[in-house]
């Protein structure tokens, strides 16, 4: 992802997809869950940002209990920032069993 950002000077944000995974106690292996194309599309940790975008858009809204990433990306899109979605998984989200 960083190579795409370096090679494309006008690109301001590059984002991949999330892949949910769960640790299974029985076999000790992590198993992928769901389709990354159907998971939450605007995830802060699945993206790389140029520093300047925060001067243009502002920071994440800390008053939101959830959805701060969707709110921020909506503002970025409305401002016309150059965002490229890559067809790759850039974030593994591991959910642990609750005991």
JSON list of C-alpha atoms in Angstrom, two decimals:
[
{"chain": "A", "resi": 1, "resn": "UNK", "atom": "CA", "xyz": [0.00, 0.00, 0.00]},
{"chain": "A", "resi": 2, "resn": "UNK", "atom": "CA", "xyz": [2.79, 2.42, 0.78]},
{"chain": "A", "resi": 3, "resn": "UNK", "atom": "CA", "xyz": [4.29, 1.79, -2.66]},
{"chain": "A", "resi": 4, "resn": "UNK", "atom": "CA", "xyz": [1.01, 2.85, -4.31]},
{"chain": "A", "resi": 5, "resn": "UNK", "atom": "CA", "xyz": [0.95, 6.03, -2.24]},
{"chain": "A", "resi": 6, "resn": "UNK", "atom": "CA", "xyz": [4.60, 6.81, -3.07]},
{"chain": "A", "resi": 7, "resn": "UNK", "atom": "CA", "xyz": [4.17, 6.21, -6.80]},
{"chain": "A", "resi": 8, "resn": "UNK", "atom": "CA", "xyz": [1.03, 8.34, -7.13]},
{"chain": "A", "resi": 9, "resn": "UNK", "atom": "CA", "xyz": [1.71, 11.92, -5.97]},
{"chain": "A", "resi": 10, "resn": "UNK", "atom": "CA", "xyz": [-1.92, 13.11, -6.29]},
{"chain": "A", "resi": 11, "resn": "UNK", "atom": "CA", "xyz": [-3.29, 10.18, -4.33]},
{"chain": "A", "resi": 12, "resn": "UNK", "atom": "CA", "xyz": [-4.13, 11.19, -0.76]},
{"chain": "A", "resi": 13, "resn": "UNK", "atom": "CA", "xyz": [-5.52, 8.00, 0.78]},
{"chain": "A", "resi": 14, "resn": "UNK", "atom": "CA", "xyz": [-5.11, 4.34, -0.07]},
{"chain": "A", "resi": 15, "resn": "UNK", "atom": "CA", "xyz": [-7.32, 1.75, 1.59]},
{"chain": "A", "resi": 16, "resn": "UNK", "atom": "CA", "xyz": [-7.65, -2.03, 1.44]},
{"chain": "A", "resi": 17, "resn": "UNK", "atom": "CA", "xyz": [-10.19, -4.44, 2.91]},
{"chain": "A", "resi": 18, "resn": "UNK", "atom": "CA", "xyz": [-10.68, -5.94, 6.38]},
{"chain": "A", "resi": 19, "resn": "UNK", "atom": "CA", "xyz": [-10.65, -9.67, 6.98]},
{"chain": "A", "resi": 20, "resn": "UNK", "atom": "CA", "xyz": [-12.33, -10.87, 10.15]},
{"chain": "A", "resi": 21, "resn": "UNK", "atom": "CA", "xyz": [-10.78, -13.88, 11.83]},
{"chain": "A", "resi": 22, "resn": "UNK", "atom": "CA", "xyz": [-11.54, -15.87, 14.97]},
{"chain": "A", "resi": 23, "resn": "UNK", "atom": "CA", "xyz": [-9.24, -17.95, 17.10]},
{"chain": "A", "resi": 24, "resn": "UNK", "atom": "CA", "xyz": [-10.66, -21.41, 17.49]},
{"chain": "A", "resi": 25, "resn": "UNK", "atom": "CA", "xyz": [-9.72, -23.02, 20.82]},
{"chain": "A", "resi": 26, "resn": "UNK", "atom": "CA", "xyz": [-10.25, -26.59, 19.58]},
{"chain": "A", "resi": 27, "resn": "UNK", "atom": "CA", "xyz": [-7.54, -26.62, 16.93]},
{"chain": "A", "resi": 28, "resn": "UNK", "atom": "CA", "xyz": [-5.57, -23.51, 17.91]},
{"chain": "A", "resi": 29, "resn": "UNK", "atom": "CA", "xyz": [-5.89, -22.08, 14.41]},
{"chain": "A", "resi": 30, "resn": "UNK", "atom": "CA", "xyz": [-7.29, -18.76, 13.33]},
{"chain": "A", "resi": 31, "resn": "UNK", "atom": "CA", "xyz": [-10.16, -19.12, 10.89]},
{"chain": "A", "resi": 32, "resn": "UNK", "atom": "CA", "xyz": [-11.29, -16.46, 8.44]},
{"chain": "A", "resi": 33, "resn": "UNK", "atom": "CA", "xyz": [-14.91, -15.39, 8.87]},
{"chain": "A", "resi": 34, "resn": "UNK", "atom": "CA", "xyz": [-17.05, -13.78, 6.19]},
{"chain": "A", "resi": 35, "resn": "UNK", "atom": "CA", "xyz": [-16.16, -12.05, 2.98]},
{"chain": "A", "resi": 36, "resn": "UNK", "atom": "CA", "xyz": [-13.77, -9.07, 3.21]},
{"chain": "A", "resi": 37, "resn": "UNK", "atom": "CA", "xyz": [-15.67, -7.38, 0.37]},
{"chain": "A", "resi": 38, "resn": "UNK", "atom": "CA", "xyz": [-18.77, -7.34, 2.58]},
{"chain": "A", "resi": 39, "resn": "UNK", "atom": "CA", "xyz": [-17.09, -6.16, 5.80]},
{"chain": "A", "resi": 40, "resn": "UNK", "atom": "CA", "xyz": [-17.09, -2.58, 6.99]},
{"chain": "A", "resi": 41, "resn": "UNK", "atom": "CA", "xyz": [-15.70, -0.62, 4.01]},
{"chain": "A", "resi": 42, "resn": "UNK", "atom": "CA", "xyz": [-14.25, 2.47, 5.73]},
{"chain": "A", "resi": 43, "resn": "UNK", "atom": "CA", "xyz": [-11.87, 1.31, 8.42]},
{"chain": "A", "resi": 44, "resn": "UNK", "atom": "CA", "xyz": [-9.24, 3.68, 9.81]},
{"chain": "A", "resi": 45, "resn": "UNK", "atom": "CA", "xyz": [-6.54, 1.00, 10.36]},
{"chain": "A", "resi": 46, "resn": "UNK", "atom": "CA", "xyz": [-7.05, -0.48, 6.86]},
{"chain": "A", "resi": 47, "resn": "UNK", "atom": "CA", "xyz": [-5.83, 2.75, 5.22]},
{"chain": "A", "resi": 48, "resn": "UNK", "atom": "CA", "xyz": [-2.73, 4.87, 4.75]},
{"chain": "A", "resi": 49, "resn": "UNK", "atom": "CA", "xyz": [-3.08, 8.64, 4.72]},
{"chain": "A", "resi": 50, "resn": "UNK", "atom": "CA", "xyz": [-0.91, 11.51, 3.63]},
{"chain": "A", "resi": 51, "resn": "UNK", "atom": "CA", "xyz": [-0.38, 13.79, 6.60]},
{"chain": "A", "resi": 52, "resn": "UNK", "atom": "CA", "xyz": [-1.87, 16.77, 4.78]},
{"chain": "A", "resi": 53, "resn": "UNK", "atom": "CA", "xyz": [-5.35, 15.22, 4.55]},
{"chain": "A", "resi": 54, "resn": "UNK", "atom": "CA", "xyz": [-5.94, 15.92, 8.23]},
{"chain": "A", "resi": 55, "resn": "UNK", "atom": "CA", "xyz": [-5.33, 19.64, 7.61]},
{"chain": "A", "resi": 56, "resn": "UNK", "atom": "CA", "xyz": [-7.94, 19.52, 4.84]},
{"chain": "A", "resi": 57, "resn": "UNK", "atom": "CA", "xyz": [-10.57, 17.38, 6.57]},
{"chain": "A", "resi": 58, "resn": "UNK", "atom": "CA", "xyz": [-9.81, 17.69, 10.25]},
{"chain": "A", "resi": 59, "resn": "UNK", "atom": "CA", "xyz": [-9.44, 14.94, 12.80]},
{"chain": "A", "resi": 60, "resn": "UNK", "atom": "CA", "xyz": [-11.81, 12.13, 13.70]},
{"chain": "A", "resi": 61, "resn": "UNK", "atom": "CA", "xyz": [-14.86, 13.18, 15.70]},
{"chain": "A", "resi": 62, "resn": "UNK", "atom": "CA", "xyz": [-14.11, 12.06, 19.26]},
{"chain": "A", "resi": 63, "resn": "UNK", "atom": "CA", "xyz": [-17.69, 12.67, 20.36]},
{"chain": "A", "resi": 64, "resn": "UNK", "atom": "CA", "xyz": [-18.93, 9.71, 18.32]},
{"chain": "A", "resi": 65, "resn": "UNK", "atom": "CA", "xyz": [-19.17, 6.42, 20.24]},
{"chain": "A", "resi": 66, "resn": "UNK", "atom": "CA", "xyz": [-18.80, 4.50, 16.97]},
{"chain": "A", "resi": 67, "resn": "UNK", "atom": "CA", "xyz": [-18.72, 5.31, 13.27]},
{"chain": "A", "resi": 68, "resn": "UNK", "atom": "CA", "xyz": [-16.00, 7.93, 13.53]},
{"chain": "A", "resi": 69, "resn": "UNK", "atom": "CA", "xyz": [-14.19, 6.32, 10.62]},
{"chain": "A", "resi": 70, "resn": "UNK", "atom": "CA", "xyz": [-17.29, 6.32, 8.38]},
{"chain": "A", "resi": 71, "resn": "UNK", "atom": "CA", "xyz": [-17.94, 9.96, 9.31]},
{"chain": "A", "resi": 72, "resn": "UNK", "atom": "CA", "xyz": [-14.36, 10.98, 8.50]},
{"chain": "A", "resi": 73, "resn": "UNK", "atom": "CA", "xyz": [-14.26, 9.13, 5.18]},
{"chain": "A", "resi": 74, "resn": "UNK", "atom": "CA", "xyz": [-17.63, 10.66, 4.22]},
{"chain": "A", "resi": 75, "resn": "UNK", "atom": "CA", "xyz": [-16.16, 14.12, 4.83]},
{"chain": "A", "resi": 76, "resn": "UNK", "atom": "CA", "xyz": [-13.07, 13.16, 2.81]},
{"chain": "A", "resi": 77, "resn": "UNK", "atom": "CA", "xyz": [-15.20, 12.02, -0.12]},
{"chain": "A", "resi": 78, "resn": "UNK", "atom": "CA", "xyz": [-17.36, 15.13, 0.02]},
{"chain": "A", "resi": 79, "resn": "UNK", "atom": "CA", "xyz": [-14.19, 17.26, -0.06]},
{"chain": "A", "resi": 80, "resn": "UNK", "atom": "CA", "xyz": [-13.08, 15.41, -3.19]},
{"chain": "A", "resi": 81, "resn": "UNK", "atom": "CA", "xyz": [-9.94, 13.82, -1.77]},
{"chain": "A", "resi": 82, "resn": "UNK", "atom": "CA", "xyz": [-8.24, 11.29, -4.04]},
{"chain": "A", "resi": 83, "resn": "UNK", "atom": "CA", "xyz": [-8.93, 7.89, -2.46]},
{"chain": "A", "resi": 84, "resn": "UNK", "atom": "CA", "xyz": [-7.94, 4.57, -4.03]},
{"chain": "A", "resi": 85, "resn": "UNK", "atom": "CA", "xyz": [-9.40, 1.26, -2.87]},
{"chain": "A", "resi": 86, "resn": "UNK", "atom": "CA", "xyz": [-7.00, -1.63, -3.42]},
{"chain": "A", "resi": 87, "resn": "UNK", "atom": "CA", "xyz": [-8.34, -5.12, -4.13]},
{"chain": "A", "resi": 88, "resn": "UNK", "atom": "CA", "xyz": [-6.35, -6.64, -1.28]},
{"chain": "A", "resi": 89, "resn": "UNK", "atom": "CA", "xyz": [-6.70, -7.32, 2.42]},
{"chain": "A", "resi": 90, "resn": "UNK", "atom": "CA", "xyz": [-4.76, -4.73, 4.39]},
{"chain": "A", "resi": 91, "resn": "UNK", "atom": "CA", "xyz": [-6.10, -5.47, 7.86]},
{"chain": "A", "resi": 92, "resn": "UNK", "atom": "CA", "xyz": [-6.70, -8.68, 9.79]},
{"chain": "A", "resi": 93, "resn": "UNK", "atom": "CA", "xyz": [-9.23, -8.18, 12.60]},
{"chain": "A", "resi": 94, "resn": "UNK", "atom": "CA", "xyz": [-8.97, -10.95, 15.16]},
{"chain": "A", "resi": 95, "resn": "UNK", "atom": "CA", "xyz": [-11.91, -11.53, 17.46]},
{"chain": "A", "resi": 96, "resn": "UNK", "atom": "CA", "xyz": [-11.23, -13.46, 20.63]},
{"chain": "A", "resi": 97, "resn": "UNK", "atom": "CA", "xyz": [-13.70, -15.70, 22.36]},
{"chain": "A", "resi": 98, "resn": "UNK", "atom": "CA", "xyz": [-15.37, -14.06, 25.33]},
{"chain": "A", "resi": 99, "resn": "UNK", "atom": "CA", "xyz": [-15.20, -16.09, 28.49]}
]
